[in-house]
Amino acid sequence: MKIYLDTANLEEIREVARWGILSGVTTNPSLMAQEVGADFEDTIRTIAGLVDGPISAETVSEDADGMVAEGIEYSAWHSNVIIKVPSTPAGLEAVSRLGTMGIRTNVTLIFNANQALMAALAGAFVVSPFVGRVDDMSHDGMELIREISSIFEQNPDIRTGILAASIRHPRHIIESALAGAHIATCPYKVLKKAMQHPLTDRGIASFLADWHAREASMAMQP
Ligand code: G3P
């Protein structure tokens, strides 16, 4: 399973890109709104320069014509730009029309396996089931990933990727991988947490203490 960052914050992207684990970035209007004063086009172009992989840029139109127009505009910014559209009938139409132009799409706000199947049949490059928001409704977000994975595996004609979104904690990353997601798009804070373990910190402290004690004892020898 690949890891994407779910952010429009350039510093977060720069840092995680240096780790060598980053395969792409997803943005959405809410994440863009957190970057006060940032221009959308500049942000997407800059991200595309930092990460060599798919960068999702989300449309804000509610009709297919508008989504297609936005998709044509955004996809001209960089060849790695993927057009994010909502899981609605208009979104499906936009996926289908953009697909005929060779423009790749990410169908977002997926909350059931039917929505994922329809998006795949319309030709989506990836679908984005929102696992955290499903959990918020007292359902099982990972069961949604498992259902979609099983349906896609039983239909070899489907090449659409499963991009687990609305990842809220490190356990969601592990479970997404086990459930068959191809990608998990993670907030920066969740990725940082996923790399933390007190035994790692304690182990480093203990190794360093032993090393410095050894050096001190060697320095005492004639
Ligand atoms: O990728 C979608 C994500 O940004 C939504 O996350 O935590 O707002 O449900 P959340």
PDB file of C-alpha atoms and ligand atoms in Angstrom:
ATOM      1  CA  MET A   1       0.000   0.000   0.000  1.00  0.00           C
ATOM      2  CA  LYS A   2       1.230   3.471  -0.880  1.00  0.00           C
ATOM      3  CA  ILE A   3       1.147   6.522   1.382  1.00  0.00           C
ATOM      4  CA  TYR A   4      -0.132   9.919   0.289  1.00  0.00           C
ATOM      5  CA  LEU A   5      -0.271  13.074   2.399  1.00  0.00           C
ATOM      6  CA  ASP A   6      -3.708  14.617   2.896  1.00  0.00           C
ATOM      7  CA  THR A   7      -2.757  18.278   3.133  1.00  0.00           C
ATOM      8  CA  ALA A   8      -2.225  21.507   1.226  1.00  0.00           C
ATOM      9  CA  ASN A   9       0.531  22.598   3.614  1.00  0.00           C
ATOM     10  CA  LEU A  10       3.807  22.866   1.717  1.00  0.00           C
ATOM     11  CA  GLU A  11       6.052  22.536   4.780  1.00  0.00           C
ATOM     12  CA  GLU A  12       4.382  19.268   5.763  1.00  0.00           C
ATOM     13  CA  ILE A  13       4.809  17.969   2.206  1.00  0.00           C
ATOM     14  CA  ARG A  14       8.474  19.041   2.055  1.00  0.00           C
ATOM     15  CA  GLU A  15       9.234  17.225   5.317  1.00  0.00           C
ATOM     16  CA  VAL A  16       7.503  13.956   4.478  1.00  0.00           C
ATOM     17  CA  ALA A  17       8.901  13.999   0.925  1.00  0.00           C
ATOM     18  CA  ARG A  18      12.368  13.926   2.522  1.00  0.00           C
ATOM     19  CA  TRP A  19      11.455  10.684   4.315  1.00  0.00           C
ATOM     20  CA  GLY A  20      11.285   8.986   0.895  1.00  0.00           C
ATOM     21  CA  ILE A  21       7.892   7.354   1.510  1.00  0.00           C
ATOM     22  CA  LEU A  22       5.552   9.758  -0.238  1.00  0.00           C
ATOM     23  CA  SER A  23       3.779   8.622  -3.417  1.00  0.00           C
ATOM     24  CA  GLY A  24       1.235  11.422  -3.820  1.00  0.00           C
ATOM     25  CA  VAL A  25      -0.828  14.197  -2.208  1.00  0.00           C
ATOM     26  CA  THR A  26      -4.549  14.809  -1.834  1.00  0.00           C
ATOM     27  CA  THR A  27      -6.054  18.229  -1.236  1.00  0.00           C
ATOM     28  CA  ASN A  28      -9.631  19.367  -0.782  1.00  0.00           C
ATOM     29  CA  PRO A  29     -11.358  22.752  -0.382  1.00  0.00           C
ATOM     30  CA  SER A  30     -11.268  22.530   3.436  1.00  0.00           C
ATOM     31  CA  LEU A  31      -7.527  21.780   3.457  1.00  0.00           C
ATOM     32  CA  MET A  32      -6.933  24.683   1.029  1.00  0.00           C
ATOM     33  CA  ALA A  33      -8.951  26.983   3.303  1.00  0.00           C
ATOM     34  CA  GLN A  34      -6.518  26.227   6.141  1.00  0.00           C
ATOM     35  CA  GLU A  35      -3.679  27.709   4.049  1.00  0.00           C
ATOM     36  CA  VAL A  36      -4.816  31.298   4.427  1.00  0.00           C
ATOM     37  CA  GLY A  37      -3.850  33.480   1.480  1.00  0.00           C
ATOM     38  CA  ALA A  38      -2.419  30.610  -0.582  1.00  0.00           C
ATOM     39  CA  ASP A  39      -3.326  30.591  -4.278  1.00  0.00           C
ATOM     40  CA  PHE A  40      -4.819  27.252  -5.396  1.00  0.00           C
ATOM     41  CA  GLU A  41      -2.981  27.006  -8.710  1.00  0.00           C
ATOM     42  CA  ASP A  42       0.374  28.014  -7.170  1.00  0.00           C
ATOM     43  CA  THR A  43      -0.132  25.491  -4.381  1.00  0.00           C
ATOM     44  CA  ILE A  44      -0.901  22.607  -6.742  1.00  0.00           C
ATOM     45  CA  ARG A  45       1.973  23.502  -9.070  1.00  0.00           C
ATOM     46  CA  THR A  46       4.382  23.727  -6.114  1.00  0.00           C
ATOM     47  CA  ILE A  47       3.227  20.382  -4.714  1.00  0.00           C
ATOM     48  CA  ALA A  48       3.729  18.812  -8.145  1.00  0.00           C
ATOM     49  CA  GLY A  49       7.315  20.055  -8.032  1.00  0.00           C
ATOM     50  CA  LEU A  50       7.870  18.471  -4.610  1.00  0.00           C
ATOM     51  CA  VAL A  51       6.251  15.058  -5.123  1.00  0.00           C
ATOM     52  CA  ASP A  52       6.569  12.858  -8.178  1.00  0.00           C
ATOM     53  CA  GLY A  53       3.129  11.246  -8.015  1.00  0.00           C
ATOM     54  CA  PRO A  54      -0.591  11.926  -8.305  1.00  0.00           C
ATOM     55  CA  ILE A  55      -1.770  15.241  -6.796  1.00  0.00           C
ATOM     56  CA  SER A  56      -5.531  15.478  -6.271  1.00  0.00           C
ATOM     57  CA  ALA A  57      -7.123  18.887  -6.921  1.00  0.00           C
ATOM     58  CA  GLU A  58     -10.829  19.046  -6.056  1.00  0.00           C
ATOM     59  CA  THR A  59     -13.561  20.667  -8.123  1.00  0.00           C
ATOM     60  CA  VAL A  60     -16.158  22.882  -6.444  1.00  0.00           C
ATOM     61  CA  SER A  61     -18.831  22.913  -9.162  1.00  0.00           C
ATOM     62  CA  GLU A  62     -22.048  21.041  -8.487  1.00  0.00           C
ATOM     63  CA  ASP A  63     -22.898  20.270 -12.117  1.00  0.00           C
ATOM     64  CA  ALA A  64     -21.031  18.073 -14.598  1.00  0.00           C
ATOM     65  CA  ASP A  65     -20.268  20.893 -17.053  1.00  0.00           C
ATOM     66  CA  GLY A  66     -18.611  22.901 -14.290  1.00  0.00           C
ATOM     67  CA  MET A  67     -16.625  19.909 -12.993  1.00  0.00           C
ATOM     68  CA  VAL A  68     -15.421  19.108 -16.500  1.00  0.00           C
ATOM     69  CA  ALA A  69     -14.394  22.745 -17.098  1.00  0.00           C
ATOM     70  CA  GLU A  70     -12.496  22.796 -13.779  1.00  0.00           C
ATOM     71  CA  GLY A  71     -10.951  19.424 -14.578  1.00  0.00           C
ATOM     72  CA  ILE A  72      -9.660  20.638 -17.932  1.00  0.00           C
ATOM     73  CA  GLU A  73      -8.214  23.760 -16.286  1.00  0.00           C
ATOM     74  CA  TYR A  74      -6.535  22.002 -13.323  1.00  0.00           C
ATOM     75  CA  SER A  75      -5.146  19.110 -15.370  1.00  0.00           C
ATOM     76  CA  ALA A  76      -3.284  21.633 -17.557  1.00  0.00           C
ATOM     77  CA  TRP A  77      -1.246  22.736 -14.506  1.00  0.00           C
ATOM     78  CA  HIS A  78       0.771  19.489 -14.363  1.00  0.00           C
ATOM     79  CA  SER A  79       0.555  15.990 -15.831  1.00  0.00           C
ATOM     80  CA  ASN A  80       0.324  14.514 -12.286  1.00  0.00           C
ATOM     81  CA  VAL A  81      -2.838  16.452 -11.378  1.00  0.00           C
ATOM     82  CA  ILE A  82      -5.819  14.175 -10.678  1.00  0.00           C
ATOM     83  CA  ILE A  83      -9.276  15.754 -10.714  1.00  0.00           C
ATOM     84  CA  LYS A  84     -11.289  15.111  -7.577  1.00  0.00           C
ATOM     85  CA  VAL A  85     -15.061  15.074  -7.992  1.00  0.00           C
ATOM     86  CA  PRO A  86     -17.792  14.173  -5.511  1.00  0.00           C
ATOM     87  CA  SER A  87     -19.654  10.873  -5.618  1.00  0.00           C
ATOM     88  CA  THR A  88     -22.848  12.202  -7.207  1.00  0.00           C
ATOM     89  CA  PRO A  89     -24.539  11.488 -10.553  1.00  0.00           C
ATOM     90  CA  ALA A  90     -22.995  14.724 -11.878  1.00  0.00           C
ATOM     91  CA  GLY A  91     -19.627  13.523 -10.568  1.00  0.00           C
ATOM     92  CA  LEU A  92     -19.992  10.238 -12.457  1.00  0.00           C
ATOM     93  CA  GLU A  93     -20.787  12.122 -15.652  1.00  0.00           C
ATOM     94  CA  ALA A  94     -17.718  14.303 -15.140  1.00  0.00           C
ATOM     95  CA  VAL A  95     -15.536  11.204 -14.548  1.00  0.00           C
ATOM     96  CA  SER A  96     -16.810   9.647 -17.734  1.00  0.00           C
ATOM     97  CA  ARG A  97     -16.356  12.817 -19.836  1.00  0.00           C
ATOM     98  CA  LEU A  98     -12.928  13.656 -18.392  1.00  0.00           C
ATOM     99  CA  GLY A  99     -11.868  10.042 -18.997  1.00  0.00           C
ATOM    100  CA  THR A 100     -12.515  10.373 -22.728  1.00  0.00           C
ATOM    101  CA  MET A 101     -10.042  13.284 -22.684  1.00  0.00           C
ATOM    102  CA  GLY A 102      -7.417  11.196 -20.868  1.00  0.00           C
ATOM    103  CA  ILE A 103      -7.882  13.138 -17.624  1.00  0.00           C
ATOM    104  CA  ARG A 104      -7.644  10.997 -14.473  1.00  0.00           C
ATOM    105  CA  THR A 105     -10.156  11.365 -11.643  1.00  0.00           C
ATOM    106  CA  ASN A 106     -10.505  10.672  -7.933  1.00  0.00           C
ATOM    107  CA  VAL A 107     -14.119  10.148  -6.826  1.00  0.00           C
ATOM    108  CA  THR A 108     -14.353  11.438  -3.286  1.00  0.00           C
ATOM    109  CA  LEU A 109     -16.892  11.331  -0.436  1.00  0.00           C
ATOM    110  CA  ILE A 110     -17.531   7.599  -0.929  1.00  0.00           C
ATOM    111  CA  PHE A 111     -19.586   6.112   1.900  1.00  0.00           C
ATOM    112  CA  ASN A 112     -20.837   2.836   0.447  1.00  0.00           C
ATOM    113  CA  ALA A 113     -19.587   0.161  -1.930  1.00  0.00           C
ATOM    114  CA  ASN A 114     -22.225   0.991  -4.563  1.00  0.00           C
ATOM    115  CA  GLN A 115     -20.747   4.461  -4.910  1.00  0.00           C
ATOM    116  CA  ALA A 116     -17.289   2.933  -5.356  1.00  0.00           C
ATOM    117  CA  LEU A 117     -18.538   0.433  -7.952  1.00  0.00           C
ATOM    118  CA  MET A 118     -20.332   3.150  -9.971  1.00  0.00           C
ATOM    119  CA  ALA A 119     -17.247   5.374  -9.868  1.00  0.00           C
ATOM    120  CA  ALA A 120     -15.081   2.502 -11.078  1.00  0.00           C
ATOM    121  CA  LEU A 121     -17.505   1.686 -13.889  1.00  0.00           C
ATOM    122  CA  ALA A 122     -17.466   5.350 -14.940  1.00  0.00           C
ATOM    123  CA  GLY A 123     -13.684   5.043 -15.221  1.00  0.00           C
ATOM    124  CA  ALA A 124     -12.338   6.662 -12.037  1.00  0.00           C
ATOM    125  CA  PHE A 125      -8.573   6.407 -11.521  1.00  0.00           C
ATOM    126  CA  VAL A 126      -9.129   6.069  -7.754  1.00  0.00           C
ATOM    127  CA  VAL A 127     -12.058   6.077  -5.333  1.00  0.00           C
ATOM    128  CA  SER A 128     -11.844   7.675  -1.889  1.00  0.00           C
ATOM    129  CA  PRO A 129     -13.873   5.933   0.834  1.00  0.00           C
ATOM    130  CA  PHE A 130     -13.892   8.107   3.983  1.00  0.00           C
ATOM    131  CA  VAL A 131     -13.162   5.608   6.730  1.00  0.00           C
ATOM    132  CA  GLY A 132     -13.067   8.048   9.653  1.00  0.00           C
ATOM    133  CA  ARG A 133     -16.389   9.647   8.761  1.00  0.00           C
ATOM    134  CA  VAL A 134     -17.985   6.191   8.426  1.00  0.00           C
ATOM    135  CA  ASP A 135     -16.662   5.355  11.916  1.00  0.00           C
ATOM    136  CA  ASP A 136     -18.120   8.680  13.114  1.00  0.00           C
ATOM    137  CA  MET A 137     -21.580   7.362  12.162  1.00  0.00           C
ATOM    138  CA  SER A 138     -21.066   4.237  14.316  1.00  0.00           C
ATOM    139  CA  HIS A 139     -20.448   2.050  11.242  1.00  0.00           C
ATOM    140  CA  ASP A 140     -17.214   0.270  10.307  1.00  0.00           C
ATOM    141  CA  GLY A 141     -15.029   2.236   7.891  1.00  0.00           C
ATOM    142  CA  MET A 142     -12.707  -0.720   7.381  1.00  0.00           C
ATOM    143  CA  GLU A 143     -15.600  -2.986   6.434  1.00  0.00           C
ATOM    144  CA  LEU A 144     -16.310  -0.505   3.623  1.00  0.00           C
ATOM    145  CA  ILE A 145     -12.706  -0.873   2.385  1.00  0.00           C
ATOM    146  CA  ARG A 146     -12.993  -4.674   2.574  1.00  0.00           C
ATOM    147  CA  GLU A 147     -16.258  -4.666   0.585  1.00  0.00           C
ATOM    148  CA  ILE A 148     -14.861  -2.421  -2.143  1.00  0.00           C
ATOM    149  CA  SER A 149     -11.659  -4.465  -2.319  1.00  0.00           C
ATOM    150  CA  SER A 150     -13.600  -7.698  -2.661  1.00  0.00           C
ATOM    151  CA  ILE A 151     -15.876  -6.277  -5.391  1.00  0.00           C
ATOM    152  CA  PHE A 152     -12.950  -4.876  -7.368  1.00  0.00           C
ATOM    153  CA  GLU A 153     -10.989  -8.141  -7.066  1.00  0.00           C
ATOM    154  CA  GLN A 154     -13.968 -10.120  -8.403  1.00  0.00           C
ATOM    155  CA  ASN A 155     -14.200  -7.795 -11.422  1.00  0.00           C
ATOM    156  CA  PRO A 156     -10.845  -8.020 -13.189  1.00  0.00           C
ATOM    157  CA  ASP A 157     -11.917  -5.321 -15.687  1.00  0.00           C
ATOM    158  CA  ILE A 158     -11.862  -2.775 -12.848  1.00  0.00           C
ATOM    159  CA  ARG A 159      -8.470  -1.085 -12.613  1.00  0.00           C
ATOM    160  CA  THR A 160      -9.591   1.641 -10.209  1.00  0.00           C
ATOM    161  CA  GLY A 161      -7.449   2.080  -7.101  1.00  0.00           C
ATOM    162  CA  ILE A 162      -8.821   2.214  -3.557  1.00  0.00           C
ATOM    163  CA  LEU A 163      -7.583   5.299  -1.737  1.00  0.00           C
ATOM    164  CA  ALA A 164      -8.476   5.153   1.956  1.00  0.00           C
ATOM    165  CA  ALA A 165      -9.253   8.711   3.088  1.00  0.00           C
ATOM    166  CA  SER A 166     -10.403  10.364   6.312  1.00  0.00           C
ATOM    167  CA  ILE A 167      -7.601   8.546   8.100  1.00  0.00           C
ATOM    168  CA  ARG A 168      -7.706   9.661  11.727  1.00  0.00           C
ATOM    169  CA  HIS A 169      -5.078   7.605  13.586  1.00  0.00           C
ATOM    170  CA  PRO A 170      -2.140   5.250  12.964  1.00  0.00           C
ATOM    171  CA  ARG A 171      -4.247   2.111  13.379  1.00  0.00           C
ATOM    172  CA  HIS A 172      -6.320   3.227  10.367  1.00  0.00           C
ATOM    173  CA  ILE A 173      -3.171   3.013   8.203  1.00  0.00           C
ATOM    174  CA  ILE A 174      -2.409  -0.584   9.213  1.00  0.00           C
ATOM    175  CA  GLU A 175      -6.033  -1.653   8.881  1.00  0.00           C
ATOM    176  CA  SER A 176      -6.375   0.009   5.455  1.00  0.00           C
ATOM    177  CA  ALA A 177      -3.372  -1.954   4.206  1.00  0.00           C
ATOM    178  CA  LEU A 178      -4.795  -5.202   5.595  1.00  0.00           C
ATOM    179  CA  ALA A 179      -8.254  -4.479   4.165  1.00  0.00           C
ATOM    180  CA  GLY A 180      -6.930  -4.122   0.608  1.00  0.00           C
ATOM    181  CA  ALA A 181      -6.544  -0.372   0.080  1.00  0.00           C
ATOM    182  CA  HIS A 182      -3.943   0.524  -2.550  1.00  0.00           C
ATOM    183  CA  ILE A 183      -3.268   3.921  -0.969  1.00  0.00           C
ATOM    184  CA  ALA A 184      -3.921   5.604   2.378  1.00  0.00           C
ATOM    185  CA  THR A 185      -3.939   9.389   2.346  1.00  0.00           C
ATOM    186  CA  CYS A 186      -2.875  10.535   5.776  1.00  0.00           C
ATOM    187  CA  PRO A 187      -2.781  13.820   7.666  1.00  0.00           C
ATOM    188  CA  TYR A 188       0.757  14.866   8.640  1.00  0.00           C
ATOM    189  CA  LYS A 189       0.011  14.459  12.359  1.00  0.00           C
ATOM    190  CA  VAL A 190      -1.113  10.848  11.853  1.00  0.00           C
ATOM    191  CA  LEU A 191       2.046   9.975   9.919  1.00  0.00           C
ATOM    192  CA  LYS A 192       4.205  11.512  12.653  1.00  0.00           C
ATOM    193  CA  LYS A 193       2.318   9.546  15.293  1.00  0.00           C
ATOM    194  CA  ALA A 194       2.674   6.367  13.237  1.00  0.00           C
ATOM    195  CA  MET A 195       6.463   6.708  13.510  1.00  0.00           C
ATOM    196  CA  GLN A 196       6.444   7.169  17.291  1.00  0.00           C
ATOM    197  CA  HIS A 197       7.121   4.404  19.771  1.00  0.00           C
ATOM    198  CA  PRO A 198       8.326   4.884  23.343  1.00  0.00           C
ATOM    199  CA  LEU A 199      10.485   1.751  23.104  1.00  0.00           C
ATOM    200  CA  THR A 200      12.257   3.242  20.063  1.00  0.00           C
ATOM    201  CA  ASP A 201      12.966   6.435  22.053  1.00  0.00           C
ATOM    202  CA  ARG A 202      14.007   4.429  25.115  1.00  0.00           C
ATOM    203  CA  GLY A 203      16.200   2.168  22.978  1.00  0.00           C
ATOM    204  CA  ILE A 204      17.976   5.164  21.392  1.00  0.00           C
ATOM    205  CA  ALA A 205      18.544   6.740  24.833  1.00  0.00           C
ATOM    206  CA  SER A 206      19.932   3.475  26.197  1.00  0.00           C
ATOM    207  CA  PHE A 207      22.242   2.857  23.186  1.00  0.00           C
ATOM    208  CA  LEU A 208      23.564   6.428  23.405  1.00  0.00           C
ATOM    209  CA  ALA A 209      24.093   6.202  27.168  1.00  0.00           C
ATOM    210  CA  ASP A 210      26.070   2.957  26.746  1.00  0.00           C
ATOM    211  CA  TRP A 211      28.111   4.482  23.914  1.00  0.00           C
ATOM    212  CA  HIS A 212      29.004   7.589  25.908  1.00  0.00           C
ATOM    213  CA  ALA A 213      29.849   5.475  28.999  1.00  0.00           C
ATOM    214  CA  ARG A 214      32.164   3.371  26.850  1.00  0.00           C
ATOM    215  CA  GLU A 215      33.859   6.491  25.481  1.00  0.00           C
ATOM    216  CA  ALA A 216      34.221   7.938  28.984  1.00  0.00           C
ATOM    217  CA  SER A 217      35.769   4.718  30.266  1.00  0.00           C
ATOM    218  CA  MET A 218      38.179   4.583  27.311  1.00  0.00           C
ATOM    219  CA  ALA A 219      39.189   8.189  27.963  1.00  0.00           C
ATOM    220  CA  MET A 220      40.121   7.185  31.537  1.00  0.00           C
ATOM    221  CA  GLN A 221      42.548   4.498  30.315  1.00  0.00           C
ATOM    222  CA  PRO A 222      46.241   5.457  30.130  1.00  0.00           C
TER     223      PRO A 222
HETATM  224  O1  G3P B   1      -9.202  12.960   2.483  1.00  0.00           O
HETATM  225  C1  G3P B   1     -10.392  13.372   3.103  1.00  0.00           C
HETATM  226  C2  G3P B   1     -10.106  13.948   4.409  1.00  0.00           C
HETATM  227  O2  G3P B   1      -9.450  15.172   4.285  1.00  0.00           O
HETATM  228  C3  G3P B   1     -11.293  14.062   5.292  1.00  0.00           C
HETATM  229  O3  G3P B   1     -10.843  13.822   6.551  1.00  0.00           O
HETATM  230  O4  G3P B   1     -10.865  13.826   8.987  1.00  0.00           O
HETATM  231  O5  G3P B   1     -12.159  15.582   7.714  1.00  0.00           O
HETATM  232  O6  G3P B   1     -12.937  13.212   7.771  1.00  0.00           O
HETATM  233  P1  G3P B   1     -11.769  14.130   7.827  1.00  0.00           P
END
